[in-house]
Coordinates of C-alpha atoms in Angstrom, one line a residue:
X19 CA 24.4 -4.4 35.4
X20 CA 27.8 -2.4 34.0
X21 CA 28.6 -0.1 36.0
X22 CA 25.7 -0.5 39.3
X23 CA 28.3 -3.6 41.1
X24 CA 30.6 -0.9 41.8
X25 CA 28.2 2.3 42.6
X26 CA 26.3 -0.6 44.8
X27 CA 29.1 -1.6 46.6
X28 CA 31.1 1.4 47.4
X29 CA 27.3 2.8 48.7
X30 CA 27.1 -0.2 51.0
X31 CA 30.6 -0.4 52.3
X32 CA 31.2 3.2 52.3
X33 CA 27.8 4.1 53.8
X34 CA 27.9 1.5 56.5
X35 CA 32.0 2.5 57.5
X36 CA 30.6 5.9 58.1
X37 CA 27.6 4.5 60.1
X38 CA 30.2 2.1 62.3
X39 CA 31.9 5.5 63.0
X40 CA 34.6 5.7 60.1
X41 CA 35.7 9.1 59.6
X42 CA 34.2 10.4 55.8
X43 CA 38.2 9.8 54.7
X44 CA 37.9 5.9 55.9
X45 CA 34.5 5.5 54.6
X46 CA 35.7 6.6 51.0
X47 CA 38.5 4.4 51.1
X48 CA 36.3 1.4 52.4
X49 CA 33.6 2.2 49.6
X50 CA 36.6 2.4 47.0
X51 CA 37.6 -1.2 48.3
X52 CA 34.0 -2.8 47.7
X53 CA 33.8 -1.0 44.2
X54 CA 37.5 -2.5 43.1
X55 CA 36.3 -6.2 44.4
X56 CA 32.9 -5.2 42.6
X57 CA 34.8 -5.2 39.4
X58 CA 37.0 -7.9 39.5
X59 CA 34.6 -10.6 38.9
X60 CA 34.2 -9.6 35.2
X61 CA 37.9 -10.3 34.6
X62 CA 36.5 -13.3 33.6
X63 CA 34.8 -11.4 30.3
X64 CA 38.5 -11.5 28.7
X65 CA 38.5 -15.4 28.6
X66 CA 34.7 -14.8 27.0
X67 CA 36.4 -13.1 24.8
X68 CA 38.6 -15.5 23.9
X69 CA 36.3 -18.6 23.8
X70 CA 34.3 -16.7 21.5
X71 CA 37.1 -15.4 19.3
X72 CA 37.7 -19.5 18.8
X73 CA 34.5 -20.3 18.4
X74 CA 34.3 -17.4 15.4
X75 CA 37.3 -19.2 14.1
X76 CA 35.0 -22.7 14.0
X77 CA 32.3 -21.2 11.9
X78 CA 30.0 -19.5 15.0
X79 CA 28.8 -16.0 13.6
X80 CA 29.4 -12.6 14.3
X81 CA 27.2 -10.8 16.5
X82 CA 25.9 -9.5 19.9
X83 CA 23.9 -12.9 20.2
X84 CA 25.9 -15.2 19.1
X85 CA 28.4 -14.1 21.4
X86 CA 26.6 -14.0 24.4
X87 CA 25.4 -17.2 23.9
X88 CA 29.1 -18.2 23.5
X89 CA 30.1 -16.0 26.7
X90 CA 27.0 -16.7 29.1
X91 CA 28.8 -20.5 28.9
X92 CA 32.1 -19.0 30.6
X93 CA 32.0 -15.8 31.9
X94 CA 30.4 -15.3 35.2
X95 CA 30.3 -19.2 35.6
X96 CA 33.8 -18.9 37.6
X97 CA 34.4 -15.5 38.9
X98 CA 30.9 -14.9 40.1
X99 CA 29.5 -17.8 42.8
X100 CA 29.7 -16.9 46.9
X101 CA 32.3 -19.3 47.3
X102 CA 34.3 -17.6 45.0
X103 CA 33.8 -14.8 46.3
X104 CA 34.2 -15.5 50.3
X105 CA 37.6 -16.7 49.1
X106 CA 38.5 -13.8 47.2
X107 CA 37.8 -11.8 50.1
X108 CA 40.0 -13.8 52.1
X109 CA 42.9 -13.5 49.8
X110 CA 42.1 -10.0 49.2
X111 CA 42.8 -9.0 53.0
X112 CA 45.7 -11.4 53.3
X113 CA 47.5 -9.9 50.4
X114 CA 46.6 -6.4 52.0
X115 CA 48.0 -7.8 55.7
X116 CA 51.3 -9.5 53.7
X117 CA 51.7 -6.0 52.0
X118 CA 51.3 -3.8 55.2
X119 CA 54.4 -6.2 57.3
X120 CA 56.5 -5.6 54.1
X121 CA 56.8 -2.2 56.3
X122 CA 55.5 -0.3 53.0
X123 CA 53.4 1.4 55.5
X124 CA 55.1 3.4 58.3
X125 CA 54.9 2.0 61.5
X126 CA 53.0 4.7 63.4
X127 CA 50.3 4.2 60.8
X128 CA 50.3 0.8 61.2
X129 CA 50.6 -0.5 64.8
X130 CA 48.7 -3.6 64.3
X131 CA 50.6 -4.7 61.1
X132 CA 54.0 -4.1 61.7
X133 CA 55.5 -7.6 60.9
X134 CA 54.4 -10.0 58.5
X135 CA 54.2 -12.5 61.3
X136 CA 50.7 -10.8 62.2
X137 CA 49.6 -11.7 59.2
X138 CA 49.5 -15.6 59.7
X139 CA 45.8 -15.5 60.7
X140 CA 44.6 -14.2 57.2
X141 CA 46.9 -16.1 55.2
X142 CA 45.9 -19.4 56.9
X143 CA 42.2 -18.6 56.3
X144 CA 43.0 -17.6 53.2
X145 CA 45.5 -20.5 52.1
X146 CA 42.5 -23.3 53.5
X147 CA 39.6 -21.3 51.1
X148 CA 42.2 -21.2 48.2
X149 CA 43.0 -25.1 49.0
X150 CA 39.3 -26.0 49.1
X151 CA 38.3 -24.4 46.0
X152 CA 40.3 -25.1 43.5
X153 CA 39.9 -28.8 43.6
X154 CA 36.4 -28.3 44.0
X155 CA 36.2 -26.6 41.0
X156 CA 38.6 -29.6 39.1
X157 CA 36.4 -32.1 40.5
X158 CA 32.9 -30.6 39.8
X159 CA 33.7 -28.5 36.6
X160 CA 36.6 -29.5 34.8
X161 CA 40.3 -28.4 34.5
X162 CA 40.0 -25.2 32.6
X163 CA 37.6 -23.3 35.1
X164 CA 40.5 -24.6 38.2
X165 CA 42.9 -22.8 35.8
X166 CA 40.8 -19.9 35.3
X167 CA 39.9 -19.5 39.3
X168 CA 43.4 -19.7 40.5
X169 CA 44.5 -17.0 37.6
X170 CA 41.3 -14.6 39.0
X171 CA 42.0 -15.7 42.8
X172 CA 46.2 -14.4 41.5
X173 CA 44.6 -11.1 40.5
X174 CA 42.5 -10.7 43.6
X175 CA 45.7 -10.9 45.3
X176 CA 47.5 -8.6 43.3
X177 CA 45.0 -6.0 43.7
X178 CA 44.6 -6.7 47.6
X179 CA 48.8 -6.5 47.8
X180 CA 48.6 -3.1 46.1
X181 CA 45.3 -1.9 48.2
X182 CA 47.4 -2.8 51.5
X183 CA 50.7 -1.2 50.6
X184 CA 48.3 2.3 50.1
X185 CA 45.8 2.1 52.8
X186 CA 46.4 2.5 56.4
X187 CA 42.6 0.5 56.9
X188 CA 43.1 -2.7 59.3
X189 CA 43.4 -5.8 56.7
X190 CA 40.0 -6.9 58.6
X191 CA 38.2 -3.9 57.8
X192 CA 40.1 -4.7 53.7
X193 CA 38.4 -8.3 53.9
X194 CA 35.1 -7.2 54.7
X195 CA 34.8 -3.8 52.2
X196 CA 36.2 -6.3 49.7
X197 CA 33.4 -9.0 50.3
X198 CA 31.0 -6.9 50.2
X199 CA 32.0 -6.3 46.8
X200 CA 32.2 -10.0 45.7
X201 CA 29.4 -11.1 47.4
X202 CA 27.0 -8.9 46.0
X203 CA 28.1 -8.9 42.5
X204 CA 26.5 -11.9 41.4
X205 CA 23.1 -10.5 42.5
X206 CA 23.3 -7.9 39.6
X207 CA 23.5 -10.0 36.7
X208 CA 20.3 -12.1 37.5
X209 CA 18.3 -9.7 34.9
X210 CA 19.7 -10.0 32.1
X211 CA 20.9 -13.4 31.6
X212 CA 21.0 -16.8 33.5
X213 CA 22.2 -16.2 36.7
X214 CA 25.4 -17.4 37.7
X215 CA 25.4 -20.8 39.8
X216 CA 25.6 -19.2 43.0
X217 CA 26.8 -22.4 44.8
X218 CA 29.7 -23.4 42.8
X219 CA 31.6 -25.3 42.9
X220 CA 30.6 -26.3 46.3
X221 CA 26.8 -26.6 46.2
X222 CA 23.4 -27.3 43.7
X223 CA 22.4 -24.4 41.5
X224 CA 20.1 -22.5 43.9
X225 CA 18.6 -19.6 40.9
X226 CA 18.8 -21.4 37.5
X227 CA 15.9 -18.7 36.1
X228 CA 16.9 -15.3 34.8
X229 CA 14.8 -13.1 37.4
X230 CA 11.7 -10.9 34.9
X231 CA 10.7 -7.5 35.6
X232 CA 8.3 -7.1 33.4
X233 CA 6.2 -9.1 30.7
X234 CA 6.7 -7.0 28.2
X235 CA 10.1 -6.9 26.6
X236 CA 10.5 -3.6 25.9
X237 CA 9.2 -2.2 29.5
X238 CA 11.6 -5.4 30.8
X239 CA 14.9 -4.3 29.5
X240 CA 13.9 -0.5 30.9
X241 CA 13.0 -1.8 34.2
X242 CA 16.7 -3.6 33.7
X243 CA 17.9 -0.2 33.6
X244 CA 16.0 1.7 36.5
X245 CA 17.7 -1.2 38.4
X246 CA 21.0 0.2 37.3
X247 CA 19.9 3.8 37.2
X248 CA 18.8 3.2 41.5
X249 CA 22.3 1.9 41.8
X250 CA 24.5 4.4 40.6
X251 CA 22.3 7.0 42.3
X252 CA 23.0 5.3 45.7
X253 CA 26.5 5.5 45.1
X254 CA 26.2 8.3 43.9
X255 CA 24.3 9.6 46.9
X256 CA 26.6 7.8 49.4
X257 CA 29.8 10.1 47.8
X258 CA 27.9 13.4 48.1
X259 CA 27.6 13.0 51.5
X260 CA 31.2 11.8 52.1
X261 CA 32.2 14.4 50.5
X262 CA 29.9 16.9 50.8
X263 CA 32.5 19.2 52.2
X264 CA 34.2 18.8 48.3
X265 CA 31.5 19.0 46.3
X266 CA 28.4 20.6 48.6
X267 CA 24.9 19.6 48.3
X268 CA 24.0 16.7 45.6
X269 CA 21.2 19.2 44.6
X270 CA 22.9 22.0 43.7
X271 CA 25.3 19.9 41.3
X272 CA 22.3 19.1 39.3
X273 CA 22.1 21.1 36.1
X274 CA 19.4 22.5 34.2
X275 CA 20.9 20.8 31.1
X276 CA 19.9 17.4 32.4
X277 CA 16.5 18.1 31.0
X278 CA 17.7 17.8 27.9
X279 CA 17.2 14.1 28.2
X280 CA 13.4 14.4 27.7
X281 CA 14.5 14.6 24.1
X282 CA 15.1 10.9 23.9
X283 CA 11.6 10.4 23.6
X284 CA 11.5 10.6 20.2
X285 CA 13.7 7.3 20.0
X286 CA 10.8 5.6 20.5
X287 CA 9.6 6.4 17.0
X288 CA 13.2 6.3 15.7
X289 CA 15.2 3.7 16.3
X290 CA 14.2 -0.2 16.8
X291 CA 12.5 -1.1 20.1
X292 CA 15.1 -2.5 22.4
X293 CA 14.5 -5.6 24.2
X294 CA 17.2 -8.3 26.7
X295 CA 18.4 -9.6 23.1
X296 CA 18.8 -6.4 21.8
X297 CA 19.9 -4.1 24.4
X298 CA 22.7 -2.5 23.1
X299 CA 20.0 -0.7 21.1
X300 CA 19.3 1.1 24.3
X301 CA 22.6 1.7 25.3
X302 CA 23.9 2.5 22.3
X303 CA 21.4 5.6 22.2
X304 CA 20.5 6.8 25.2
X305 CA 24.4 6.8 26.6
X306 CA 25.9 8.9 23.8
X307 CA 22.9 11.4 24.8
X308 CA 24.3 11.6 28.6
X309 CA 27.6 11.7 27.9
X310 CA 27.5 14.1 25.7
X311 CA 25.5 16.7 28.2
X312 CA 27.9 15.7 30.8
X313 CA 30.8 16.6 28.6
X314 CA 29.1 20.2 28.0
X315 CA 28.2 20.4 31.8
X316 CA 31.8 19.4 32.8
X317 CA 33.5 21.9 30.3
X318 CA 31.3 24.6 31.7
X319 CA 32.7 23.4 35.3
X320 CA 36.0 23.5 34.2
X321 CA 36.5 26.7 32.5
X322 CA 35.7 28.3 35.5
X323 CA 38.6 28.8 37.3
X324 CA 38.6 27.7 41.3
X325 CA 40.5 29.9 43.4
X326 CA 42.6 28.6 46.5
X327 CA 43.1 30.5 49.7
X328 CA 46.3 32.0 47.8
X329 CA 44.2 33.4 45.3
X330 CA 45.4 31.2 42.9
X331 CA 43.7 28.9 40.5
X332 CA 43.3 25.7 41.3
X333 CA 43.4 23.6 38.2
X334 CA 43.5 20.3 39.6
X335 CA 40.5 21.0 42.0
X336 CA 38.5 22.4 39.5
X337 CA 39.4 19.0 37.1
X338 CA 37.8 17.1 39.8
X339 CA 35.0 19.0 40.6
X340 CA 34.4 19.1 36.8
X341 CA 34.8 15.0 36.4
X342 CA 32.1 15.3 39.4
X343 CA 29.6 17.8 37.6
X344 CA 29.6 16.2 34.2
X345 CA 29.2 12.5 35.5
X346 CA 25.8 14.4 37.7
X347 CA 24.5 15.7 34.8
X348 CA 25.6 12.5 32.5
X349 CA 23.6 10.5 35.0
X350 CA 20.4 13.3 35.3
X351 CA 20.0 13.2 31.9
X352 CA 20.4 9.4 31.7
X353 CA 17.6 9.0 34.4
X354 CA 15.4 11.8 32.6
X355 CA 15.6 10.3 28.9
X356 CA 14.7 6.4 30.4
X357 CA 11.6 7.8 32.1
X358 CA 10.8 9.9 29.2
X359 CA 10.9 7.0 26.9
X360 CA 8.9 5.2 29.2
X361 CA 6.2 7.4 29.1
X362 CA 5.8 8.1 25.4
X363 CA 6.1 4.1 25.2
X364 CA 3.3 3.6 27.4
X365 CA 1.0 6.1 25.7
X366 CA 1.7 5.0 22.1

């Protein structure tokens, strides 16, 4: 799971704002909030990075393997447990509530935020997670991975200080579009590796076993990516509808190109069979193959000029509706080549 965190939390939190009541504006807002905390957990890939760069240095080889079997020893092991992540949550609206009483916000916006000194119930919350986590994560773990959860809890509250000085959402309403995010992150990355110890550092490992799809590797690593594929399409679904007065129907952005992805097909005679060890194979193929119909889909878009009520262009509109187009079709033709694939697999 790359980029189906985000696309599943923004559905969620977005989808559910809108459900509560939100307005479609609030809802997008709210759904943006989950994806952003949805991201942040694989901060941690940097100091992967880094551990492997250092183990390179000591002799370990270069490779896709060799590196995740460097990386699956760091990354995710911090960033990614539910305690973690209820914390980050809490920091995440505390920041927002410290950056709305700064006054960045104007005070007819904000009526419940208008001093700082409303903000003492987050923070506190906030303050007791951070103070219960850190030396949890000394005690249990070691010293580096204290080091590396206060630098990610830091950037959590960075983010949330910078979300709150731009939002006029409640810091409550922050805190939970945020966990959302964090707390269903680590659910994503049970397929292809060891999943994360969900407990940490506060608990036993819960899921040790990398969750199979399928006995066969090749059909495995595919259902991998019909996970991902059902992801991004909820998002993506979620966003049409909150915005459907943008971008109209989801149906009518779909283009005819998008079938060009039945072409992939032939990549199972072509290139080697991808598997969990090797799947950059996969995405190394089929992604250059939907980005590049979405690029021809998105020109098309945007060479068409969009006029305003003026009658003049409007170039900035049509960039967006363009960006929206060509990530459609990227994603049709995506979805189109994997089950194509899958079908000539099957019958060879």
């Amino acid at each position: 799971m790359f980029v189906g965190h985000e696309f599943l939390a923004f559905a969620l939190a977005g989808g559910a704002a809108r459900w509560l009541g939100c307005d479609d504006v609030a809802a997008l807002r709210l759904g943006a909030v989950a994806a952003l905390a949805a991201l942040l957990p694989d901060l941690d890939i940097a100091y992967a990075v880094a551990t492997y760069a250092v183990a390179v240095a000591g002799g370990t080889p270069i490779g896709w393997e060799p590196f995740w079997g460097v990386a699956n020893a760091v990354h995710r092991i911090v960033t990614h447990p539910l305690p973690v992540g209820v914390v980050a949550a809490l920091v995440f609206g505390a920041a927002a509530a410290l950056a709305a009483g700064d006054g960045s916000i104007a005070a007819d916006t904000r009526p419940s935020l208008r001093s700082s000194g409303q903000a003492v119930v987050p923070v506190v919350f906030a303050a007791t997670g951070v103070a219960v986590l850190l030396p949890a994560f000394r005690t249990t773990v070691g010293t580096a991975s204290a080091v590396v959860a206060a630098a990610f809890i830091a950037c959590v509250g960075t983010a949330g200080w910078l979300v709150g000085r731009r939002t006029s959402a409640s810091s409550t309403a922050l805190t939970v579009a945020a966990a959302v995010g964090f707390l269903t992150h680590p659910f994503g990355d049970v397929f292809l590796a060891p999943p994360p110890p969900l407990l940490s550092p506060l608990g036993p490992p819960i899921l040790v076993e990398r969750v199979a799809l399928a006995a066969d590797p090749v059909l495995e690593i595919l259902a991998v990516l019909f996970v991902e594929l059902a992801s991004v399409w909820f998002g993506v679904v979620v966003l049409s509808r909150l915005s459907a007065s943008r971008f109209g129907r989801l149906r009518e952005t779909i283009d005819r190109r998008a079938t060009l992805g039945v072409a992939y097909a032939a990549a199972v005679f072509v290139f080697p069979q991808p598997t969990i060890v090797d799947a950059h194979i996969l995405g190394f193929t089929i992604v250059p193959l939907a980005v590049a119909v979405g690029l021809w889909v998105g020109h098309s878009v945007r060479s068409r000029p969009r006029s305003t009520g003026s009658g003049a262009a409007d170039s900035d509109g049509s960039a967006v509706d363009a960006a929206y187009a060509g990530f459609v079709a990227g994603l049709t033709t995506l979805t189109v080549g994997a089950i194509a694939y899958v079908g000539v697999y099957l019958l060879v």
